[in-house]
Short mmCIF file of C-alpha atoms in Angstrom, two decimals:
data_model
loop_
_atom_site.label_atom_id
_atom_site.label_comp_id
_atom_site.label_asym_id
_atom_site.label_seq_id
_atom_site.Cartn_x
_atom_site.Cartn_y
_atom_site.Cartn_z
CA MET A 1 -137.36 23.31 123.55
CA ARG A 2 -135.24 20.78 124.14
CA TYR A 3 -132.65 18.72 122.21
CA VAL A 4 -131.54 15.31 122.63
CA SER A 5 -128.69 13.11 121.04
CA THR A 6 -129.46 10.87 118.14
CA ARG A 7 -127.51 8.38 120.18
CA GLY A 8 -129.10 8.82 123.27
CA ARG A 9 -126.57 8.78 125.96
CA SER A 10 -126.40 12.59 126.68
CA PRO A 11 -128.80 14.60 128.88
CA PRO A 12 -131.27 16.92 127.24
CA ALA A 13 -129.71 20.15 126.46
CA SER A 14 -131.11 23.62 125.85
CA PHE A 15 -131.12 25.27 122.56
CA ALA A 16 -128.14 27.73 123.44
CA HIS A 17 -125.97 24.68 124.59
CA ALA A 18 -126.64 22.61 121.76
CA ILE A 19 -125.55 25.39 119.25
CA SER A 20 -122.72 26.47 121.46
CA THR A 21 -121.09 22.75 121.41
CA GLY A 22 -122.28 21.40 118.10
CA TYR A 23 -121.46 17.53 119.08
CA ALA A 24 -123.45 16.04 121.95
CA PRO A 25 -121.11 14.68 124.84
CA ASP A 26 -121.93 10.92 123.38
CA GLY A 27 -120.86 11.85 119.81
CA GLY A 28 -124.33 12.28 118.61
CA LEU A 29 -125.95 14.98 116.96
CA TYR A 30 -128.41 17.26 118.78
CA VAL A 31 -132.10 16.93 117.51
CA PRO A 32 -135.27 18.42 118.97
CA GLU A 33 -137.00 16.48 121.45
CA CYS A 34 -140.25 16.88 119.38
CA LEU A 35 -140.68 18.67 116.24
CA PRO A 36 -143.28 21.35 115.86
CA THR A 37 -146.20 20.58 113.46
CA VAL A 38 -147.09 23.47 111.02
CA GLY A 39 -150.78 23.23 109.67
CA LEU A 40 -152.28 24.50 106.56
CA GLU A 41 -153.32 27.43 108.32
CA THR A 42 -150.07 28.37 109.94
CA LEU A 43 -148.55 27.71 106.13
CA ARG A 44 -150.82 30.28 104.63
CA LYS A 45 -149.95 32.97 107.35
CA TRP A 46 -146.22 32.35 106.87
CA SER A 47 -146.75 32.76 103.19
CA ALA A 48 -147.48 36.28 103.44
CA LEU A 49 -144.23 37.14 105.30
CA LYS A 50 -140.93 38.54 104.19
CA PHE A 51 -138.12 36.30 104.74
CA GLN A 52 -136.60 38.09 107.69
CA ASP A 53 -140.27 37.89 109.55
CA LEU A 54 -140.44 34.53 108.46
CA CYS A 55 -136.98 33.61 110.08
CA VAL A 56 -137.92 35.09 113.11
CA GLU A 57 -141.29 33.12 113.31
CA ILE A 58 -139.61 29.71 112.49
CA MET A 59 -136.48 30.24 114.35
CA ALA A 60 -138.65 31.23 117.74
CA LEU A 61 -140.01 27.61 117.38
CA TRP A 62 -136.34 26.05 117.72
CA VAL A 63 -135.04 28.82 120.27
CA GLY A 64 -138.06 28.41 122.66
CA GLU A 65 -137.60 30.68 125.75
CA ASP A 66 -133.59 30.72 125.44
CA ILE A 67 -133.71 34.39 123.70
CA PRO A 68 -136.04 37.24 124.08
CA ALA A 69 -138.18 37.96 121.22
CA ALA A 70 -136.75 41.35 120.42
CA ASP A 71 -133.17 40.12 120.83
CA LEU A 72 -133.85 37.30 118.20
CA ARG A 73 -135.30 39.84 115.90
CA GLY A 74 -132.10 41.86 116.47
CA VAL A 75 -130.05 38.59 115.57
CA VAL A 76 -132.11 38.07 112.34
CA ALA A 77 -131.82 41.51 111.05
CA ALA A 78 -127.98 41.69 111.39
CA SER A 79 -127.75 38.39 109.95
CA PHE A 80 -129.02 39.68 106.60
CA ALA A 81 -128.11 43.20 106.51
CA GLU A 82 -125.21 42.11 103.72
CA PHE A 83 -127.61 40.18 101.71
CA SER A 84 -127.80 41.97 98.39
CA ALA A 85 -131.10 40.86 97.13
CA GLU A 86 -134.06 42.69 98.50
CA GLU A 87 -136.24 39.25 98.91
CA VAL A 88 -133.10 37.38 100.22
CA VAL A 89 -134.07 34.33 97.77
CA PRO A 90 -135.11 35.63 94.48
CA LEU A 91 -136.76 32.79 92.20
CA ALA A 92 -135.57 32.34 88.45
CA GLY A 93 -137.52 30.27 86.13
CA LEU A 94 -135.61 27.58 84.15
CA ARG A 95 -136.86 24.82 82.10
CA GLY A 96 -140.28 24.66 83.76
CA ALA A 97 -138.70 24.98 87.13
CA TYR A 98 -137.90 27.69 89.47
CA VAL A 99 -134.46 28.31 90.82
CA ALA A 100 -134.32 29.51 94.42
CA GLU A 101 -131.07 31.66 94.31
CA LEU A 102 -129.78 31.16 97.83
CA PHE A 103 -126.31 32.92 96.89
CA HIS A 104 -126.94 36.50 97.62
CA GLY A 105 -125.38 36.54 100.85
CA PRO A 106 -121.78 38.33 101.54
CA THR A 107 -119.73 35.18 100.43
CA LEU A 108 -122.16 34.38 97.59
CA ALA A 109 -123.06 30.65 98.62
CA PHE A 110 -126.17 29.36 100.76
CA LYS A 111 -123.82 28.74 103.68
CA ASP A 112 -124.20 32.40 104.37
CA PHE A 113 -127.69 31.86 105.66
CA GLY A 114 -126.50 29.22 108.40
CA GLN A 115 -123.54 30.62 109.20
CA GLN A 116 -124.59 34.53 109.69
CA VAL A 117 -127.42 33.57 112.35
CA LEU A 118 -125.60 30.76 113.78
CA CYS A 119 -122.50 32.86 114.65
CA LYS A 120 -124.37 35.76 115.94
CA LEU A 121 -126.48 33.50 118.16
CA VAL A 122 -123.37 31.78 119.48
CA ASP A 123 -121.79 35.62 120.02
CA TYR A 124 -125.00 36.29 121.60
CA PHE A 125 -124.78 33.29 124.25
CA ALA A 126 -121.10 33.81 124.75
CA ARG A 127 -121.65 37.28 125.58
CA LYS A 128 -124.40 36.74 128.03
CA SER A 129 -122.34 34.13 129.74
CA GLY A 130 -119.26 35.91 129.91
CA LYS A 131 -117.35 32.84 128.34
CA ARG A 132 -115.32 33.01 125.00
CA VAL A 133 -116.19 30.58 122.47
CA THR A 134 -113.70 28.68 119.95
CA LEU A 135 -115.36 27.87 116.61
CA VAL A 136 -113.56 25.19 114.67
CA VAL A 137 -114.94 24.43 111.01
CA SER A 138 -113.69 22.53 108.18
CA THR A 139 -114.61 23.27 104.52
CA THR A 140 -114.85 22.17 101.30
CA GLY A 141 -115.13 25.62 100.05
CA ASP A 142 -118.44 27.72 101.15
CA THR A 143 -118.57 26.99 104.81
CA GLY A 144 -115.33 28.31 105.71
CA PRO A 145 -115.81 31.86 104.08
CA ALA A 146 -119.17 32.05 105.33
CA ALA A 147 -118.15 31.31 109.07
CA LEU A 148 -115.11 33.51 108.75
CA ARG A 149 -117.25 36.52 107.58
CA ALA A 150 -119.76 36.07 110.44
CA ALA A 151 -117.28 35.43 113.19
CA ALA A 152 -114.24 38.04 112.06
CA GLY A 153 -113.85 40.79 114.48
CA SER A 154 -116.01 39.22 117.42
CA THR A 155 -114.51 39.84 121.01
CA ASN A 156 -116.47 36.87 122.30
CA LEU A 157 -115.55 34.27 119.51
CA ARG A 158 -112.45 32.86 117.94
CA ILE A 159 -112.24 30.88 115.12
CA VAL A 160 -110.00 28.26 113.53
CA CYS A 161 -110.82 27.23 109.77
CA PHE A 162 -109.34 24.36 107.85
CA TYR A 163 -109.61 23.58 104.08
CA PRO A 164 -108.21 20.92 101.92
CA THR A 165 -105.40 22.25 99.79
CA GLY A 166 -105.61 22.33 96.34
CA GLN A 167 -109.38 21.62 96.47
CA VAL A 168 -111.19 24.82 96.71
CA SER A 169 -111.39 27.52 93.99
CA ARG A 170 -109.18 30.48 93.79
CA LEU A 171 -112.04 32.63 94.92
CA GLN A 172 -113.15 30.63 97.72
CA GLU A 173 -109.32 30.43 99.03
CA ARG A 174 -108.91 34.30 98.80
CA GLN A 175 -112.46 34.72 100.79
CA MET A 176 -110.61 32.85 103.56
CA THR A 177 -106.92 33.79 103.24
CA THR A 178 -107.68 37.79 102.86
CA VAL A 179 -109.73 37.89 106.66
CA GLU A 180 -107.58 39.67 108.94
CA ALA A 181 -108.71 39.61 112.32
CA PRO A 182 -107.03 38.79 115.63
CA ASN A 183 -109.67 36.27 116.22
CA VAL A 184 -109.28 34.35 113.07
CA ARG A 185 -107.10 31.25 111.90
CA VAL A 186 -106.98 29.94 108.63
CA ILE A 187 -104.94 26.61 108.02
CA SER A 188 -104.99 24.25 105.09
CA PHE A 189 -104.45 20.21 105.20
CA GLU A 190 -103.89 17.53 102.51
CA GLY A 191 -106.33 14.95 101.76
CA GLY A 192 -110.09 14.80 100.96
CA GLY A 193 -112.96 17.27 102.10
CA ASP A 194 -113.91 15.36 104.96
CA ASP A 195 -110.74 14.18 106.30
CA MET A 196 -110.91 16.62 108.73
CA ASP A 197 -114.20 15.54 110.34
CA ALA A 198 -112.59 13.08 112.61
CA PRO A 199 -110.10 14.96 114.14
CA ILE A 200 -112.34 18.06 114.99
CA LYS A 201 -114.92 15.50 116.43
CA ALA A 202 -111.99 14.03 118.71
CA ILE A 203 -111.37 17.32 120.28
CA ASN A 204 -115.30 18.31 120.52
CA THR A 205 -115.81 15.11 122.41
CA ASP A 206 -113.06 15.38 124.71
CA ALA A 207 -114.86 17.07 127.44
CA ALA A 208 -111.97 18.38 129.62
CA PHE A 209 -110.52 19.88 126.74
CA ARG A 210 -113.80 21.05 125.08
CA ASP A 211 -114.95 22.89 128.28
CA LYS A 212 -111.58 24.38 128.94
CA HIS A 213 -111.59 26.34 125.46
CA GLY A 214 -115.20 26.57 125.07
CA LEU A 215 -114.97 24.59 121.78
CA CYS A 216 -117.91 24.34 119.28
CA SER A 217 -118.19 22.90 115.80
CA ILE A 218 -119.87 25.03 113.17
CA ASN A 219 -120.28 22.50 110.40
CA SER A 220 -123.56 21.37 109.53
CA ILE A 221 -123.36 18.73 112.68
CA ASN A 222 -124.51 21.81 114.49
CA TRP A 223 -128.19 21.86 114.97
CA GLY A 224 -128.37 25.77 114.43
CA ARG A 225 -127.16 25.31 110.90
CA VAL A 226 -129.97 23.17 110.17
CA ALA A 227 -132.30 24.86 112.15
CA VAL A 228 -131.76 28.04 110.18
CA GLN A 229 -131.83 26.37 106.85
CA THR A 230 -135.19 25.26 107.38
CA VAL A 231 -136.39 28.69 106.87
CA HIS A 232 -135.06 29.11 102.95
CA TRP A 233 -137.12 25.83 102.33
CA PHE A 234 -140.43 27.43 103.50
CA PHE A 235 -139.67 30.59 101.93
CA SER A 236 -138.78 29.08 98.42
CA TYR A 237 -141.82 26.93 98.53
CA PHE A 238 -144.04 30.17 99.20
CA ARG A 239 -142.51 32.07 96.61
CA ALA A 240 -142.71 28.97 94.36
CA CYS A 241 -146.51 28.65 94.92
CA GLU A 242 -146.99 32.24 94.33
CA ALA A 243 -145.07 32.19 90.94
CA SER A 244 -147.20 29.23 89.79
CA GLY A 245 -150.38 30.21 90.77
CA ARG A 246 -150.71 27.51 93.00
CA GLY A 247 -152.21 27.48 96.23
CA VAL A 248 -150.31 27.04 99.68
CA GLY A 249 -150.56 23.39 100.33
CA THR A 250 -149.73 22.21 96.99
CA ARG A 251 -146.98 19.49 96.82
CA MET A 252 -143.70 20.28 95.41
CA HIS A 253 -140.54 18.55 94.09
CA PHE A 254 -137.30 20.01 95.54
CA VAL A 255 -133.86 19.12 94.04
CA VAL A 256 -130.88 19.93 96.05
CA PRO A 257 -126.68 19.75 95.45
CA THR A 258 -125.98 17.30 98.38
CA GLY A 259 -122.76 16.89 100.13
CA ALA A 260 -122.69 16.80 103.97
CA MET A 261 -126.41 16.87 103.66
CA GLY A 262 -127.16 19.74 105.95
CA ASN A 263 -129.22 21.32 103.52
CA VAL A 264 -131.15 17.95 102.83
CA ALA A 265 -131.51 17.67 106.52
CA ALA A 266 -133.09 21.09 106.66
CA GLY A 267 -135.59 20.15 104.04
CA PHE A 268 -136.13 16.69 105.47
CA ILE A 269 -137.01 18.53 109.07
CA ALA A 270 -139.39 20.87 107.35
CA ARG A 271 -141.15 18.13 105.59
CA GLU A 272 -141.53 16.57 108.94
CA MET A 273 -142.93 19.70 110.22
CA GLY A 274 -145.40 19.93 107.57
CA LEU A 275 -143.70 21.21 104.17
CA PRO A 276 -145.61 19.60 101.34
CA ALA A 277 -142.27 18.46 99.37
CA ASN A 278 -140.66 15.80 97.87
CA LEU A 279 -136.62 15.77 98.29
CA THR A 280 -134.17 14.86 95.48
CA CYS A 281 -130.51 14.69 96.18
CA GLY A 282 -128.13 15.70 93.21
CA VAL A 283 -124.64 14.20 93.89
CA ASN A 284 -121.62 14.10 92.05
CA ALA A 285 -118.84 11.02 91.49
CA ASN A 286 -118.80 10.82 95.39
CA ASP A 287 -122.12 9.45 95.59
CA ILE A 288 -122.76 7.69 98.91
CA VAL A 289 -126.06 8.98 99.01
CA HIS A 290 -127.19 7.63 95.33
CA ARG A 291 -125.74 4.38 96.67
CA CYS A 292 -127.41 4.58 99.92
CA VAL A 293 -130.99 5.23 98.26
CA ALA A 294 -130.52 2.84 95.50
CA ARG A 295 -128.88 -0.22 97.00
CA GLY A 296 -128.88 0.33 100.90
CA GLN A 297 -125.24 0.48 100.71
CA PHE A 298 -123.91 3.58 103.43
CA HIS A 299 -120.25 2.58 102.30
CA ARG A 300 -117.78 4.63 102.49
CA ALA A 301 -115.41 5.17 99.43
CA GLY A 302 -112.53 7.14 98.07
CA MET A 303 -112.75 10.60 96.91
CA HIS A 304 -113.07 11.74 93.70
CA ARG A 305 -111.96 15.16 92.68
CA THR A 306 -114.59 16.77 90.47
CA ILE A 307 -115.47 20.31 89.24
CA SER A 308 -118.59 20.21 91.83
CA GLN A 309 -115.83 20.38 94.77
CA ALA A 310 -118.11 21.79 97.49
CA ILE A 311 -119.91 18.42 97.57
CA ASN A 312 -117.02 16.01 97.15
CA ILE A 313 -117.80 14.33 100.76
CA GLN A 314 -117.55 10.71 101.07
CA VAL A 315 -119.50 10.40 104.48
CA PRO A 316 -122.16 12.88 104.94
CA TYR A 317 -122.55 13.20 108.71
CA ASN A 318 -126.22 14.80 108.48
CA MET A 319 -127.44 11.53 107.25
CA GLU A 320 -127.20 10.19 110.97
CA ARG A 321 -130.12 12.64 111.58
CA VAL A 322 -132.17 11.61 108.81
CA LEU A 323 -131.57 7.57 109.77
CA TYR A 324 -132.70 8.77 113.44
CA TYR A 325 -135.92 9.97 112.11
CA LEU A 326 -136.44 6.89 109.73
CA GLY A 327 -135.64 4.60 112.36
CA GLY A 328 -138.52 5.86 114.64
CA ARG A 329 -136.36 8.20 116.98
CA ASP A 330 -134.61 5.35 118.41
CA PRO A 331 -131.34 6.23 119.84
CA THR A 332 -130.30 2.84 120.23
CA LEU A 333 -130.78 1.78 116.51
CA THR A 334 -128.91 5.33 115.52
CA ARG A 335 -126.00 4.55 117.86
CA GLY A 336 -125.66 0.74 116.56
CA TRP A 337 -125.88 2.13 113.18
CA MET A 338 -123.22 4.79 113.57
CA HIS A 339 -121.08 2.37 115.59
CA ILE A 340 -120.96 0.08 112.51
CA MET A 341 -120.06 2.99 110.09
CA ASP A 342 -117.73 4.51 112.71
CA THR A 343 -115.69 1.30 112.97
CA THR A 344 -116.18 -0.30 109.40
CA GLY A 345 -117.21 2.42 107.02
CA LYS A 346 -119.99 0.25 105.68
CA LEU A 347 -123.45 0.37 106.91
CA THR A 348 -126.17 -1.52 105.10
CA LEU A 349 -129.80 -0.69 105.21
CA ARG A 350 -132.36 -3.32 104.35
CA GLY A 351 -135.95 -4.07 104.69
CA PRO A 352 -138.22 -1.14 106.34
CA HIS A 353 -135.48 1.08 106.87
CA LEU A 354 -134.48 0.87 103.36
CA ARG A 355 -138.02 1.54 102.32
CA ALA A 356 -138.31 4.17 104.66
CA LEU A 357 -135.30 5.93 103.15
CA ARG A 358 -136.63 5.53 99.94
CA ALA A 359 -139.90 7.18 100.63
CA ALA A 360 -138.17 10.07 102.28
CA LEU A 361 -135.42 11.09 99.61
CA ASN A 362 -134.69 10.30 95.81
CA ALA A 363 -131.25 10.68 94.62
CA GLU A 364 -129.16 10.93 91.62
CA SER A 365 -125.28 10.70 90.57
CA VAL A 366 -123.94 13.06 87.87
CA THR A 367 -120.66 13.13 85.92
CA ASP A 368 -118.47 16.12 85.56
CA GLY A 369 -119.39 15.71 81.73
CA GLU A 370 -123.21 16.03 82.26
CA THR A 371 -122.47 18.88 84.92
CA ALA A 372 -120.42 20.96 82.28
CA ALA A 373 -123.24 20.12 79.84
CA VAL A 374 -125.87 21.60 81.97
CA MET A 375 -123.85 24.53 82.68
CA ARG A 376 -123.40 25.22 78.91
CA GLY A 377 -126.93 24.11 78.28
CA CYS A 378 -128.18 26.62 80.45
CA TYR A 379 -126.24 29.75 79.67
CA GLU A 380 -126.18 29.06 75.71
CA GLY A 381 -129.68 27.79 75.72
CA HIS A 382 -131.45 29.99 78.29
CA GLY A 383 -129.17 32.83 79.27
CA TYR A 384 -128.55 31.67 82.93
CA LEU A 385 -125.23 31.35 84.55
CA CYS A 386 -125.28 28.51 86.92
CA ASP A 387 -122.22 27.24 89.26
CA PRO A 388 -121.43 23.34 88.95
CA HIS A 389 -123.26 22.50 92.18
CA THR A 390 -126.15 23.96 91.21
CA ALA A 391 -125.67 22.50 87.48
CA VAL A 392 -125.50 18.67 89.61
CA ALA A 393 -129.06 19.30 90.67
CA ILE A 394 -130.31 20.35 87.38
CA SER A 395 -128.59 17.46 85.87
CA ALA A 396 -130.27 15.08 88.64
CA GLY A 397 -133.38 16.47 88.00
CA GLU A 398 -133.06 15.93 83.99
CA LYS A 399 -131.88 12.51 84.39
CA LEU A 400 -135.09 11.71 86.66
CA GLY A 401 -137.61 13.28 84.36
CA LEU A 402 -138.42 16.27 86.51
CA LEU A 403 -137.60 19.05 84.40
CA ASP A 404 -139.16 20.89 81.44
CA GLY A 405 -142.97 19.64 82.17
CA ALA A 406 -142.13 15.96 81.98
CA PRO A 407 -144.77 13.60 83.08
CA GLN A 408 -142.66 12.14 85.77
CA ALA A 409 -143.11 15.51 87.66
CA GLY A 410 -146.81 14.63 88.18
CA GLY A 411 -147.79 18.10 87.35
CA TYR A 412 -146.20 19.31 90.87
CA PRO A 413 -144.01 22.53 90.47
CA VAL A 414 -140.22 21.49 90.74
CA VAL A 415 -138.02 23.76 92.79
CA VAL A 416 -134.11 23.69 92.23
CA LEU A 417 -131.74 24.93 95.21
CA ALA A 418 -128.87 27.14 93.50
CA THR A 419 -126.57 26.99 96.39
CA ALA A 420 -123.95 29.11 94.94
CA HIS A 421 -122.84 31.91 92.63
CA ALA A 422 -121.25 30.78 89.50
CA ALA A 423 -118.26 33.14 90.11
CA LYS A 424 -117.01 31.07 93.05
CA PHE A 425 -116.09 28.77 90.48
CA GLU A 426 -114.20 30.24 87.80
CA GLY A 427 -112.37 27.43 86.68
CA ALA A 428 -115.50 25.18 86.04
CA VAL A 429 -117.11 28.07 84.19
CA ARG A 430 -113.91 28.21 81.92
CA ARG A 431 -114.27 24.49 81.45
CA SER A 432 -117.82 24.83 80.38
CA LEU A 433 -118.12 27.62 78.50
CA GLY A 434 -114.73 28.61 77.22
CA ASP A 435 -111.14 29.93 78.48
CA GLY A 436 -112.11 33.20 77.41
CA PHE A 437 -115.45 33.85 79.42
CA TRP A 438 -114.53 35.64 82.01
CA GLU A 439 -112.75 38.39 80.21
CA GLY A 440 -114.20 41.99 79.16
CA GLU A 441 -117.77 42.53 79.42
CA PHE A 442 -118.53 38.95 80.85
CA LEU A 443 -116.33 39.98 83.76
CA ARG A 444 -118.32 43.17 84.58
CA VAL A 445 -121.50 41.45 83.93
CA HIS A 446 -120.95 38.49 85.68
CA MET A 447 -118.45 38.85 88.40
CA PRO A 448 -119.95 40.26 91.40
CA GLU A 449 -118.14 43.57 92.64
CA SER A 450 -117.27 41.73 95.94
CA ALA A 451 -115.54 39.15 94.08
CA ARG A 452 -113.39 41.46 91.99
CA GLU A 453 -112.54 43.50 94.68
CA LEU A 454 -110.64 40.29 96.30
CA GLU A 455 -108.04 40.46 93.74
CA GLN A 456 -106.86 43.53 95.54
CA LYS A 457 -106.76 42.45 98.88
CA PRO A 458 -103.39 41.11 100.31
CA GLU A 459 -103.32 37.55 101.10
CA VAL A 460 -102.44 37.70 104.94
CA GLY A 461 -103.18 34.35 105.85
CA GLY A 462 -103.35 30.45 104.99
CA ALA A 463 -100.97 27.92 105.82
CA PRO A 464 -97.36 28.77 104.11
CA ALA A 465 -94.89 25.92 103.44
CA GLY A 466 -94.35 23.45 106.35
CA LYS A 467 -97.40 24.85 108.36
CA LEU A 468 -100.19 22.88 106.65
CA PHE A 469 -101.70 19.41 108.30
CA ARG A 470 -99.89 16.96 106.19
CA VAL A 471 -101.25 13.32 105.97
CA GLY A 472 -99.26 10.87 108.17
CA GLU A 473 -99.34 13.52 111.08
CA ASP A 474 -101.10 13.22 114.15
CA TRP A 475 -103.91 15.93 113.20
CA VAL A 476 -105.59 15.68 116.52
CA ALA A 477 -102.37 16.58 118.45
CA GLN A 478 -101.95 19.47 115.87
CA LEU A 479 -105.43 20.91 116.43
CA ARG A 480 -104.92 20.88 120.06
CA THR A 481 -101.84 22.93 119.57
CA VAL A 482 -103.77 25.40 117.36
CA VAL A 483 -106.40 25.88 119.72
CA GLU A 484 -104.09 26.13 122.84
CA THR A 485 -101.17 28.42 121.67
CA GLY A 486 -102.46 29.67 117.93
CA PHE A 487 -104.12 32.96 119.01
CA GLY A 488 -101.19 34.94 120.08
CA VAL A 489 -101.43 38.89 120.28
CA GLY A 490 -100.59 40.17 116.81
CA GLN A 491 -100.66 36.83 114.87
CA SER A 492 -103.42 36.66 112.48
CA ARG A 493 -102.35 33.24 111.03
CA LEU A 494 -100.31 30.54 111.26
#
């Protein structure tokens, strides 16, 4: 399996190279040179597998000959050793739909799937090559903790993690600032959730600097993240077939909370491979995906703060992968589109390309009020506690008539991807269910032990006053300095 850039001006790369760098040299995103086709017979075979075994089967398609089968199986086993649910992705019934709970990993969010496997694969290749890799990641709240948990303590990896100050929950912040390891740096910055993307891309596309320091971006621009996440789409589908009594091959609706579109890109790729799925994106007030599907306007807009802050994304970079496939895998067309977006912030799709996008994706935007109402309704009416991002997806499905057996679903089963545990968003839960929700018995029942234990850990990291990246400063220069000098012996944080 070889990987090519969506922009067509980089040589084909191996899986190992693609995931160990992140961005292609021309600034594009790596995608498979050709997608494997999964027929009905293979789907039926896969449907009987446990999650870890399915992960090995699917990852073997992406890895090719870069990793021996036994080594790949070892990486997968280690990646899911800390997941608390035996089946990894349990399903819950809610309002005529199935909720695929992707939050039973060590940091209570679906990002654990991609980061655990990706970081262990990058570590594997770094160890084999004898070259240390510097991971650089920016987070809106869940990616960072998952990456830090996966990489902390590795002698082959260093990791620098950025998060927007004041825009992550207390638990998310503590999941980052309580990590104590010599290979870890955690730094906050002013601005919106994806404002750090351009500086990270700048240093990753500087070939000399990237190669000197072994830079690798592990946000969902990294193909490894998308590749791993295809697994939970297939697995959730199989479990929903089983729960609904439908045969494998039945079409299903999937509704997913959408930010940078890494999860959506994985679902899109899975569908291109042969997963019989309709994809719906639930977005908050940062609704560029909805505007693009509805009006063809992939236009950057100002960032809105919401209670579903992990999807406060102004420009989802994985749209580039979707557009590449919708444009007939034409890198010249994709490169032109991305040049327009990079230089003007306003790409408008028309005609056949807009029709292709609408055939591939549906989208609906949800207000904070609607999100809170769904959280309240799920708990009070059904005894199900959901986080605000899952609530965005549920609300989107509700507004589009996909829940409660509505006729718009066409009789197809509906799967909602639950992307985080509600405990990660205490404030949003209080806003929806009352200020006293986390007191007494509710705390014991609904707050996982791992989250409660964080309250007892000292905050050894995070950027103290004067150290955070401030608006108006040269973030590219500061980022270079961190990579070059920020890992002194005995210093675990800036």
